[in-house]
Coordinates of C-alpha atoms in Angstrom, one line a residue:
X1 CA 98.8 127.5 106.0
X2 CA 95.0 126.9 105.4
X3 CA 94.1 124.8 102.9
X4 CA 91.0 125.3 100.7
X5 CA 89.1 122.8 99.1
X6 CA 86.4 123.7 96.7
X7 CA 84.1 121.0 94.9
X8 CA 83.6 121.9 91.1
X9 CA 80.4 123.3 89.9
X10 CA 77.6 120.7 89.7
X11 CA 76.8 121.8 86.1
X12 CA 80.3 122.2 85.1
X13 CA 81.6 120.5 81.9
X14 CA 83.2 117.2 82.1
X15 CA 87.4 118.9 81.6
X16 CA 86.0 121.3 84.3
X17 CA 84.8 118.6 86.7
X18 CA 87.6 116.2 86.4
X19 CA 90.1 119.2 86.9
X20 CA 88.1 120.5 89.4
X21 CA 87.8 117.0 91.4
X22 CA 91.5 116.2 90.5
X23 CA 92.2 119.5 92.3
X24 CA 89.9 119.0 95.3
X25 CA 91.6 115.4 96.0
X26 CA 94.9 117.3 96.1
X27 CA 93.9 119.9 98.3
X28 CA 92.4 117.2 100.2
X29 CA 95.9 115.1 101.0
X30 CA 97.3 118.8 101.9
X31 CA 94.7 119.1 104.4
X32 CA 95.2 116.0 106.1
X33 CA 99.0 116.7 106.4
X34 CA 97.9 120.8 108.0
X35 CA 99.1 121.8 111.2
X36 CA 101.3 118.3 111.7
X37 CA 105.2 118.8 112.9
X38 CA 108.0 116.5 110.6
X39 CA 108.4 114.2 112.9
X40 CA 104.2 113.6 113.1
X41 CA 103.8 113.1 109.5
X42 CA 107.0 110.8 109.5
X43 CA 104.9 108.7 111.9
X44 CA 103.4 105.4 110.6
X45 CA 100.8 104.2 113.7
X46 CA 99.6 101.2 112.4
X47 CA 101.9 98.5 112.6
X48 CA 103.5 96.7 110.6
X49 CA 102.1 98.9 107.4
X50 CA 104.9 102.1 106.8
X51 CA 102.2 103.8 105.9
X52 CA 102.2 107.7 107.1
X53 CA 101.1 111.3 105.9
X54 CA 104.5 112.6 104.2
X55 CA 104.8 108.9 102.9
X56 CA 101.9 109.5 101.4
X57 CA 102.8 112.9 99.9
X58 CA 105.9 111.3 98.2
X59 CA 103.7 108.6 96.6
X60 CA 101.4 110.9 95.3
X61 CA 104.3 113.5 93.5
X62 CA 105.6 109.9 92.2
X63 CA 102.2 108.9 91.0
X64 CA 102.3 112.8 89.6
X65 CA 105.1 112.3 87.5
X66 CA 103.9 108.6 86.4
X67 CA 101.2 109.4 84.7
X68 CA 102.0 112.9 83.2
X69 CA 104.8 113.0 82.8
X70 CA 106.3 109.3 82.1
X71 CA 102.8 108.2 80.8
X72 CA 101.0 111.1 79.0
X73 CA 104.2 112.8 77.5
X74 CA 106.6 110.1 77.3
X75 CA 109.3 111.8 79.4
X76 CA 111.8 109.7 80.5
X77 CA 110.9 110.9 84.4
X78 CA 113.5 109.3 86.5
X79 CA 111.8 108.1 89.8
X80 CA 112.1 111.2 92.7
X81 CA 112.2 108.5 95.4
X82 CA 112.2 104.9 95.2
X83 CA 114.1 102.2 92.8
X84 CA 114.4 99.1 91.3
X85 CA 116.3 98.3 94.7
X86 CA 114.2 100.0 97.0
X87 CA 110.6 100.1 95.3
X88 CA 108.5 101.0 98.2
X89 CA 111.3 103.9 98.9
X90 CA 108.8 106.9 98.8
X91 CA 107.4 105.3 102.5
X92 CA 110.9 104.3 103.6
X93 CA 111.6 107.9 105.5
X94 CA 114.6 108.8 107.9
X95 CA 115.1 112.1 110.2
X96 CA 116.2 113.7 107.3
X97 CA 112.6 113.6 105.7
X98 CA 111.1 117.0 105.3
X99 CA 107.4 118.4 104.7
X100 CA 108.9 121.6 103.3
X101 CA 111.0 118.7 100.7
X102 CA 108.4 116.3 99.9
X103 CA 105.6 119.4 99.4
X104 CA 107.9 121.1 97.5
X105 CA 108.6 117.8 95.2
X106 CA 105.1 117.4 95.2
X107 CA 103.5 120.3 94.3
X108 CA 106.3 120.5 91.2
X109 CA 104.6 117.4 89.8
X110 CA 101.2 119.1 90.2
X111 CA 102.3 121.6 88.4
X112 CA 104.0 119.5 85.6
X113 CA 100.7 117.9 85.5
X114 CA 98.8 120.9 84.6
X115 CA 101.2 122.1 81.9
X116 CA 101.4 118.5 79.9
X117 CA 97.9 118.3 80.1
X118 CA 96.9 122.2 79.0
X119 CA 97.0 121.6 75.3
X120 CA 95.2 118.3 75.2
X121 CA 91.7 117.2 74.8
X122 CA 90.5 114.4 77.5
X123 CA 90.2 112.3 74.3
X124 CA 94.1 112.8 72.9
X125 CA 96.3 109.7 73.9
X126 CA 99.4 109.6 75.5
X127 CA 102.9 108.8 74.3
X128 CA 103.6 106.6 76.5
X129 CA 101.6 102.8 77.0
X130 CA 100.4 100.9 79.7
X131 CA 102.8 98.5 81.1
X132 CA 100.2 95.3 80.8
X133 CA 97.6 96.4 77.6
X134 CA 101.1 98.1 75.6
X135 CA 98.2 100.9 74.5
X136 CA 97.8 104.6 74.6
X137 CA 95.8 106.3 77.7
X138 CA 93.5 109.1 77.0
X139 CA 93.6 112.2 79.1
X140 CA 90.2 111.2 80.4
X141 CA 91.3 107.8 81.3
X142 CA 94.2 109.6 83.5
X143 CA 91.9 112.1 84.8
X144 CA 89.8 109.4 86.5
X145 CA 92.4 107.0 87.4
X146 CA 94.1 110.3 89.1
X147 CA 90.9 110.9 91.0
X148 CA 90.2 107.5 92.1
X149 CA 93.9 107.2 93.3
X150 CA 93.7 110.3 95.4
X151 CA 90.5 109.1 97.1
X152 CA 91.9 105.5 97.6
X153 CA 94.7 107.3 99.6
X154 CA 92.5 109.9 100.9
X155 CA 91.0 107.6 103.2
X156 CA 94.4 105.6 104.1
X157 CA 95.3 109.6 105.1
X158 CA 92.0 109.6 107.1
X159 CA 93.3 106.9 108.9
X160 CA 96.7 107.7 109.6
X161 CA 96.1 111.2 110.8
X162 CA 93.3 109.8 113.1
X163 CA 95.7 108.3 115.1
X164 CA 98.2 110.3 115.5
X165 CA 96.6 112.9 117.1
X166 CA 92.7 112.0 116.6
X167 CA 91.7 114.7 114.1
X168 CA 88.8 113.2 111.9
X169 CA 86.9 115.4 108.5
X170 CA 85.6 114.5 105.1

């Protein structure tokens, strides 16, 4: 697999460019994770942090299913991998842990995603409220949180894939 990443038009319109930048953050996580075996992207190389690539990809499918499905529909989304008991679980990975799993779960919340947020306009609010304010979120507001949460871990991903076998990119 070859990931593509695309930026959005520079003179796009702002659903276009959020989508578009949303999009290019995802693809970007995927690319990271390219050409890795299970047991690399299982790996977390810098002790003590359990941070690694598929742990990563679970985060993100939880963060997914957060904040479109839990948030911006007002689904009642059970967790996919962690729990009250176990809260950090999405990191906490065995031999069992699977890229083909954890893509799979992942790319179903991107695609949940897309269909909750298809008939809305950036300024329609969500169901659902924020745990500390007890208000709505627009679409917009989820857009851009969604972006700058893919970048934040975007670069942790940098990081991580650096050292496990020293590839480095944008």
């Amino acid at each position: 697999m070859t990931t593509e990443r695309s930026e959005p038009a520079q003179n796009a319109d702002e659903r276009t460019m959020l989508e578009g930048w949303l999009d290019y953050h995802r693809q970007t996580l995927a690319w990271k994770c390219e050409g890795l075996s299970d047991e690399q992207l299982r790996t977390a190389p810098l002790p003590p942090s359990e941070l690694s690539l598929l742990g990563l990809v679970r985060h993100m499918a939880e963060v997914e299913r957060g904040w479109f499905r839990a948030v911006l529909t007002g689904e009642d989304a059970a967790p996919i991998y962690f729990s009250d008991e176990d809260p950090d679980g999405e990191f906490h990975l065995t031999e069992a842990d699977t890229w083909a799993e954890a893509y799979a779960a992942w790319q179903g919340e991107i695609e949940a995603a897309r269909r909750n947020a298809a008939g809305l306009g950036l300024d329609d609010l969500s169901k659902g409220r924020g745990r500390r304010s007890g208000e709505p979120f627009n679409l917009r507001w989820i857009y851009t949180h969604m972006i700058e949460e893919y970048a934040r871990h975007n670069g942790h991903a940098d990081l991580v894939r650096e050292q496990i076998d020293g590839a480095t990119g944008d």
